[in-house]
Amino acid sequence: PNLTNVELPANLAQLYRGNFENCTKLKSITLPEALTHIGDDAFVNCGIAELYIPKNVFGIAYNAFHDSNIQKLTVDPANPYMWSDGNCIMDNRSNKGDVMVALKTAVIPASAKNIGGSAFYDCNGLTSIDIPANINAVKSYAFLYCRDLTEVSLHVGLAELQSGAFTQCTNLKDIRFDGTTAQWNAIV
């Protein structure tokens, strides 16, 4: 599609699967305050560079932004369900502090506690990631289909590396851990 600018109805509550998929020329979109959910593949392969998430959004599908050109994600500070930091969307509910969704330009913030399942799903262009010492767990499929990922740095403080965390990271060659062998063996 040749969409370049989108103005959505003020009462729109949900974006559905693939609403803006392959809208590579899309440069501007304003999400309405009534929006509560962003669905699967909503912005896959989309051209927008920045996206502002309104205060009433409480659900974002893990793959809503995969393979997109979005460089900056910002959540309204009044949103009680999530916040943004370092191009990561952080959970403010039961999994408080988990990275829910992240972009290929993400820097995992100091406020993060865990990297949630599929948080970096299909982040094409993500070539390396430093998982800081404040991260307690990397959950299953956290980096699923990150085919460009070649290098991961892990630090002492990581207690859990769930199965499948790096599934289908077909170019992953180096995982570095800055602790001892005993500390590595203690990670479950």
PDB file of C-alpha atoms in Angstrom:
ATOM      1  CA  PRO A   1       0.000   0.000   0.000  1.00  0.00           C
ATOM      2  CA  ASN A   2       0.963   3.586  -0.602  1.00  0.00           C
ATOM      3  CA  LEU A   3      -0.244   4.932   2.750  1.00  0.00           C
ATOM      4  CA  THR A   4       1.954   7.726   4.083  1.00  0.00           C
ATOM      5  CA  ASN A   5      -0.192   9.200   6.870  1.00  0.00           C
ATOM      6  CA  VAL A   6      -3.013   7.656   8.924  1.00  0.00           C
ATOM      7  CA  GLU A   7      -5.520   9.291  11.224  1.00  0.00           C
ATOM      8  CA  LEU A   8      -7.558   6.714  13.099  1.00  0.00           C
ATOM      9  CA  PRO A   9     -11.037   7.234  14.585  1.00  0.00           C
ATOM     10  CA  ALA A  10     -10.979   8.561  18.151  1.00  0.00           C
ATOM     11  CA  ASN A  11     -13.112   5.637  19.391  1.00  0.00           C
ATOM     12  CA  LEU A  12     -10.979   2.850  17.870  1.00  0.00           C
ATOM     13  CA  ALA A  13     -10.226   0.314  20.629  1.00  0.00           C
ATOM     14  CA  GLN A  14      -8.141  -2.337  18.844  1.00  0.00           C
ATOM     15  CA  LEU A  15      -5.680  -2.781  16.015  1.00  0.00           C
ATOM     16  CA  TYR A  16      -6.057  -6.213  14.482  1.00  0.00           C
ATOM     17  CA  ARG A  17      -3.703  -8.664  12.822  1.00  0.00           C
ATOM     18  CA  GLY A  18      -1.706  -7.025  10.067  1.00  0.00           C
ATOM     19  CA  ASN A  19      -3.555  -3.689  10.010  1.00  0.00           C
ATOM     20  CA  PHE A  20      -0.454  -1.859   8.755  1.00  0.00           C
ATOM     21  CA  GLU A  21       1.549  -4.835   7.536  1.00  0.00           C
ATOM     22  CA  ASN A  22       3.840  -4.005   4.598  1.00  0.00           C
ATOM     23  CA  CYS A  23       2.948  -0.298   4.715  1.00  0.00           C
ATOM     24  CA  THR A  24       6.560   0.538   3.953  1.00  0.00           C
ATOM     25  CA  LYS A  25       5.765   4.126   2.935  1.00  0.00           C
ATOM     26  CA  LEU A  26       3.837   4.927   6.116  1.00  0.00           C
ATOM     27  CA  LYS A  27       5.574   7.814   7.874  1.00  0.00           C
ATOM     28  CA  SER A  28       3.019   9.028  10.407  1.00  0.00           C
ATOM     29  CA  ILE A  29       0.278   7.504  12.528  1.00  0.00           C
ATOM     30  CA  THR A  30      -1.411   8.752  15.678  1.00  0.00           C
ATOM     31  CA  LEU A  31      -2.962   6.073  17.838  1.00  0.00           C
ATOM     32  CA  PRO A  32      -6.203   7.179  19.539  1.00  0.00           C
ATOM     33  CA  GLU A  33      -6.534   7.457  23.316  1.00  0.00           C
ATOM     34  CA  ALA A  34      -9.354   4.867  23.241  1.00  0.00           C
ATOM     35  CA  LEU A  35      -6.968   2.186  21.923  1.00  0.00           C
ATOM     36  CA  THR A  36      -6.562  -0.740  24.336  1.00  0.00           C
ATOM     37  CA  HIS A  37      -4.902  -3.485  22.258  1.00  0.00           C
ATOM     38  CA  ILE A  38      -2.342  -3.762  19.453  1.00  0.00           C
ATOM     39  CA  GLY A  39      -2.653  -7.128  17.733  1.00  0.00           C
ATOM     40  CA  ASP A  40      -0.382  -9.615  15.993  1.00  0.00           C
ATOM     41  CA  ASP A  41       1.683  -8.275  13.110  1.00  0.00           C
ATOM     42  CA  ALA A  42      -0.040  -4.880  13.365  1.00  0.00           C
ATOM     43  CA  PHE A  43       3.080  -3.022  12.207  1.00  0.00           C
ATOM     44  CA  VAL A  44       5.139  -5.786  10.588  1.00  0.00           C
ATOM     45  CA  ASN A  45       7.399  -4.443   7.841  1.00  0.00           C
ATOM     46  CA  CYS A  46       6.021  -0.959   8.401  1.00  0.00           C
ATOM     47  CA  GLY A  47       7.820   2.266   7.478  1.00  0.00           C
ATOM     48  CA  ILE A  48       7.069   4.455  10.501  1.00  0.00           C
ATOM     49  CA  ALA A  49      10.095   5.526  12.543  1.00  0.00           C
ATOM     50  CA  GLU A  50       8.379   6.477  15.824  1.00  0.00           C
ATOM     51  CA  LEU A  51       5.316   5.218  17.648  1.00  0.00           C
ATOM     52  CA  TYR A  52       3.598   6.652  20.719  1.00  0.00           C
ATOM     53  CA  ILE A  53       1.518   4.154  22.732  1.00  0.00           C
ATOM     54  CA  PRO A  54      -1.511   5.828  24.433  1.00  0.00           C
ATOM     55  CA  LYS A  55      -2.320   5.544  28.120  1.00  0.00           C
ATOM     56  CA  ASN A  56      -5.183   3.041  27.764  1.00  0.00           C
ATOM     57  CA  VAL A  57      -3.265   0.341  25.865  1.00  0.00           C
ATOM     58  CA  PHE A  58      -3.016  -2.725  28.092  1.00  0.00           C
ATOM     59  CA  GLY A  59      -2.262  -5.407  25.506  1.00  0.00           C
ATOM     60  CA  ILE A  60       0.429  -5.600  22.848  1.00  0.00           C
ATOM     61  CA  ALA A  61       0.999  -8.822  20.936  1.00  0.00           C
ATOM     62  CA  TYR A  62       4.610  -9.990  21.195  1.00  0.00           C
ATOM     63  CA  ASN A  63       4.946  -9.850  17.410  1.00  0.00           C
ATOM     64  CA  ALA A  64       3.140  -6.542  16.828  1.00  0.00           C
ATOM     65  CA  PHE A  65       6.302  -4.727  15.703  1.00  0.00           C
ATOM     66  CA  HIS A  66       8.517  -7.507  14.375  1.00  0.00           C
ATOM     67  CA  ASP A  67      10.523  -6.758  11.267  1.00  0.00           C
ATOM     68  CA  SER A  68       9.454  -3.106  11.339  1.00  0.00           C
ATOM     69  CA  ASN A  69      11.456   0.072  10.824  1.00  0.00           C
ATOM     70  CA  ILE A  70      10.324   1.596  14.118  1.00  0.00           C
ATOM     71  CA  GLN A  71      13.311   3.237  15.785  1.00  0.00           C
ATOM     72  CA  LYS A  72      11.596   4.758  18.804  1.00  0.00           C
ATOM     73  CA  LEU A  73       8.762   3.405  20.984  1.00  0.00           C
ATOM     74  CA  THR A  74       7.300   5.637  23.680  1.00  0.00           C
ATOM     75  CA  VAL A  75       4.520   4.775  26.124  1.00  0.00           C
ATOM     76  CA  ASP A  76       2.373   7.532  27.615  1.00  0.00           C
ATOM     77  CA  PRO A  77       3.677   8.113  31.165  1.00  0.00           C
ATOM     78  CA  ALA A  78       0.066   7.924  32.445  1.00  0.00           C
ATOM     79  CA  ASN A  79      -0.292   4.315  31.216  1.00  0.00           C
ATOM     80  CA  PRO A  80      -0.733   2.137  34.346  1.00  0.00           C
ATOM     81  CA  TYR A  81      -0.076  -1.147  32.490  1.00  0.00           C
ATOM     82  CA  MET A  82       3.339  -0.553  30.920  1.00  0.00           C
ATOM     83  CA  TRP A  83       6.145   1.916  30.467  1.00  0.00           C
ATOM     84  CA  SER A  84       8.897   2.430  27.907  1.00  0.00           C
ATOM     85  CA  ASP A  85      12.616   2.600  28.455  1.00  0.00           C
ATOM     86  CA  GLY A  86      15.455   2.096  25.978  1.00  0.00           C
ATOM     87  CA  ASN A  87      13.083   1.084  23.140  1.00  0.00           C
ATOM     88  CA  CYS A  88      11.670  -1.647  25.342  1.00  0.00           C
ATOM     89  CA  ILE A  89       8.091  -1.831  26.572  1.00  0.00           C
ATOM     90  CA  MET A  90       8.096  -2.898  30.187  1.00  0.00           C
ATOM     91  CA  ASP A  91       5.304  -4.731  32.035  1.00  0.00           C
ATOM     92  CA  ASN A  92       3.846  -2.864  35.016  1.00  0.00           C
ATOM     93  CA  ARG A  93       1.429  -5.627  36.110  1.00  0.00           C
ATOM     94  CA  SER A  94       1.937  -9.177  37.364  1.00  0.00           C
ATOM     95  CA  ASN A  95       5.285  -9.515  35.587  1.00  0.00           C
ATOM     96  CA  LYS A  96       6.380  -6.072  36.722  1.00  0.00           C
ATOM     97  CA  GLY A  97       9.743  -5.203  35.262  1.00  0.00           C
ATOM     98  CA  ASP A  98       9.666  -7.769  32.444  1.00  0.00           C
ATOM     99  CA  VAL A  99      10.616  -6.624  28.975  1.00  0.00           C
ATOM    100  CA  MET A 100       7.387  -7.347  27.053  1.00  0.00           C
ATOM    101  CA  VAL A 101       8.291  -6.069  23.587  1.00  0.00           C
ATOM    102  CA  ALA A 102      11.563  -4.727  22.255  1.00  0.00           C
ATOM    103  CA  LEU A 103      12.956  -3.273  19.056  1.00  0.00           C
ATOM    104  CA  LYS A 104      16.178  -4.151  17.287  1.00  0.00           C
ATOM    105  CA  THR A 105      17.530  -0.810  18.579  1.00  0.00           C
ATOM    106  CA  ALA A 106      16.717  -1.698  22.208  1.00  0.00           C
ATOM    107  CA  VAL A 107      19.078  -1.205  25.090  1.00  0.00           C
ATOM    108  CA  ILE A 108      17.879  -3.304  28.011  1.00  0.00           C
ATOM    109  CA  PRO A 109      17.253  -0.781  30.788  1.00  0.00           C
ATOM    110  CA  ALA A 110      18.378  -0.923  34.402  1.00  0.00           C
ATOM    111  CA  SER A 111      14.693  -1.018  35.386  1.00  0.00           C
ATOM    112  CA  ALA A 112      14.266  -4.440  33.722  1.00  0.00           C
ATOM    113  CA  LYS A 113      14.126  -7.600  35.840  1.00  0.00           C
ATOM    114  CA  ASN A 114      13.491 -10.260  33.198  1.00  0.00           C
ATOM    115  CA  ILE A 115      13.323 -10.591  29.436  1.00  0.00           C
ATOM    116  CA  GLY A 116       9.866 -11.936  28.683  1.00  0.00           C
ATOM    117  CA  GLY A 117       8.980 -14.711  26.279  1.00  0.00           C
ATOM    118  CA  SER A 118       9.214 -13.558  22.652  1.00  0.00           C
ATOM    119  CA  ALA A 119      10.177 -10.016  23.721  1.00  0.00           C
ATOM    120  CA  PHE A 120      12.668  -9.721  20.848  1.00  0.00           C
ATOM    121  CA  TYR A 121      10.650 -11.915  18.461  1.00  0.00           C
ATOM    122  CA  ASP A 122      11.973 -11.727  14.885  1.00  0.00           C
ATOM    123  CA  CYS A 123      14.098  -8.602  15.512  1.00  0.00           C
ATOM    124  CA  ASN A 124      15.835  -8.667  12.157  1.00  0.00           C
ATOM    125  CA  GLY A 125      18.849  -6.387  12.286  1.00  0.00           C
ATOM    126  CA  LEU A 126      19.642  -7.177  15.931  1.00  0.00           C
ATOM    127  CA  THR A 127      23.231  -8.418  15.669  1.00  0.00           C
ATOM    128  CA  SER A 128      24.381  -8.348  19.285  1.00  0.00           C
ATOM    129  CA  ILE A 129      22.836  -7.916  22.712  1.00  0.00           C
ATOM    130  CA  ASP A 130      24.299  -7.237  26.117  1.00  0.00           C
ATOM    131  CA  ILE A 131      22.011  -8.714  28.757  1.00  0.00           C
ATOM    132  CA  PRO A 132      22.932  -6.694  31.855  1.00  0.00           C
ATOM    133  CA  ALA A 133      23.494  -7.987  35.385  1.00  0.00           C
ATOM    134  CA  ASN A 134      20.092  -6.662  36.531  1.00  0.00           C
ATOM    135  CA  ILE A 135      18.359  -9.350  34.450  1.00  0.00           C
ATOM    136  CA  ASN A 136      17.307 -12.330  36.572  1.00  0.00           C
ATOM    137  CA  ALA A 137      15.760 -14.483  33.826  1.00  0.00           C
ATOM    138  CA  VAL A 138      15.692 -14.791  30.051  1.00  0.00           C
ATOM    139  CA  LYS A 139      12.399 -16.519  29.348  1.00  0.00           C
ATOM    140  CA  SER A 140      11.524 -19.088  26.692  1.00  0.00           C
ATOM    141  CA  TYR A 141      11.712 -17.863  23.115  1.00  0.00           C
ATOM    142  CA  ALA A 142      12.843 -14.379  24.217  1.00  0.00           C
ATOM    143  CA  PHE A 143      14.953 -14.058  21.053  1.00  0.00           C
ATOM    144  CA  LEU A 144      12.945 -16.356  18.760  1.00  0.00           C
ATOM    145  CA  TYR A 145      13.853 -15.930  15.068  1.00  0.00           C
ATOM    146  CA  CYS A 146      16.535 -13.276  15.656  1.00  0.00           C
ATOM    147  CA  ARG A 147      18.408 -14.620  12.641  1.00  0.00           C
ATOM    148  CA  ASP A 148      20.908 -11.742  12.496  1.00  0.00           C
ATOM    149  CA  LEU A 149      21.941 -12.201  16.134  1.00  0.00           C
ATOM    150  CA  THR A 150      25.575 -13.322  16.258  1.00  0.00           C
ATOM    151  CA  GLU A 151      26.741 -12.373  19.751  1.00  0.00           C
ATOM    152  CA  VAL A 152      25.218 -12.417  23.264  1.00  0.00           C
ATOM    153  CA  SER A 153      26.847 -11.209  26.481  1.00  0.00           C
ATOM    154  CA  LEU A 154      25.491 -12.547  29.779  1.00  0.00           C
ATOM    155  CA  HIS A 155      26.496 -11.396  33.248  1.00  0.00           C
ATOM    156  CA  VAL A 156      26.656 -12.661  36.816  1.00  0.00           C
ATOM    157  CA  GLY A 157      23.209 -12.124  38.301  1.00  0.00           C
ATOM    158  CA  LEU A 158      21.422 -14.185  35.670  1.00  0.00           C
ATOM    159  CA  ALA A 159      19.681 -16.997  37.535  1.00  0.00           C
ATOM    160  CA  GLU A 160      17.512 -18.518  34.823  1.00  0.00           C
ATOM    161  CA  LEU A 161      17.986 -19.113  31.108  1.00  0.00           C
ATOM    162  CA  GLN A 162      14.821 -20.872  29.990  1.00  0.00           C
ATOM    163  CA  SER A 163      14.801 -23.450  27.223  1.00  0.00           C
ATOM    164  CA  GLY A 164      14.455 -22.119  23.726  1.00  0.00           C
ATOM    165  CA  ALA A 165      15.557 -18.591  24.634  1.00  0.00           C
ATOM    166  CA  PHE A 166      17.632 -18.404  21.443  1.00  0.00           C
ATOM    167  CA  THR A 167      15.576 -20.723  19.204  1.00  0.00           C
ATOM    168  CA  GLN A 168      16.095 -20.132  15.474  1.00  0.00           C
ATOM    169  CA  CYS A 169      18.964 -17.681  16.067  1.00  0.00           C
ATOM    170  CA  THR A 170      20.687 -19.427  13.188  1.00  0.00           C
ATOM    171  CA  ASN A 171      23.730 -17.122  13.035  1.00  0.00           C
ATOM    172  CA  LEU A 172      24.437 -17.044  16.785  1.00  0.00           C
ATOM    173  CA  LYS A 173      28.117 -17.860  17.183  1.00  0.00           C
ATOM    174  CA  ASP A 174      29.214 -16.408  20.524  1.00  0.00           C
ATOM    175  CA  ILE A 175      27.633 -16.436  23.972  1.00  0.00           C
ATOM    176  CA  ARG A 176      29.874 -14.813  26.553  1.00  0.00           C
ATOM    177  CA  PHE A 177      29.429 -15.072  30.322  1.00  0.00           C
ATOM    178  CA  ASP A 178      31.533 -12.954  32.680  1.00  0.00           C
ATOM    179  CA  GLY A 179      31.254 -15.287  35.662  1.00  0.00           C
ATOM    180  CA  THR A 180      32.893 -18.496  36.768  1.00  0.00           C
ATOM    181  CA  THR A 181      32.122 -22.020  35.602  1.00  0.00           C
ATOM    182  CA  ALA A 182      30.368 -22.671  38.921  1.00  0.00           C
ATOM    183  CA  GLN A 183      28.192 -19.556  38.432  1.00  0.00           C
ATOM    184  CA  TRP A 184      27.359 -20.678  34.885  1.00  0.00           C
ATOM    185  CA  ASN A 185      26.432 -24.157  36.107  1.00  0.00           C
ATOM    186  CA  ALA A 186      24.121 -22.611  38.738  1.00  0.00           C
ATOM    187  CA  ILE A 187      21.947 -20.987  36.051  1.00  0.00           C
ATOM    188  CA  VAL A 188      18.791 -23.081  35.622  1.00  0.00           C
TER     189      VAL A 188
END
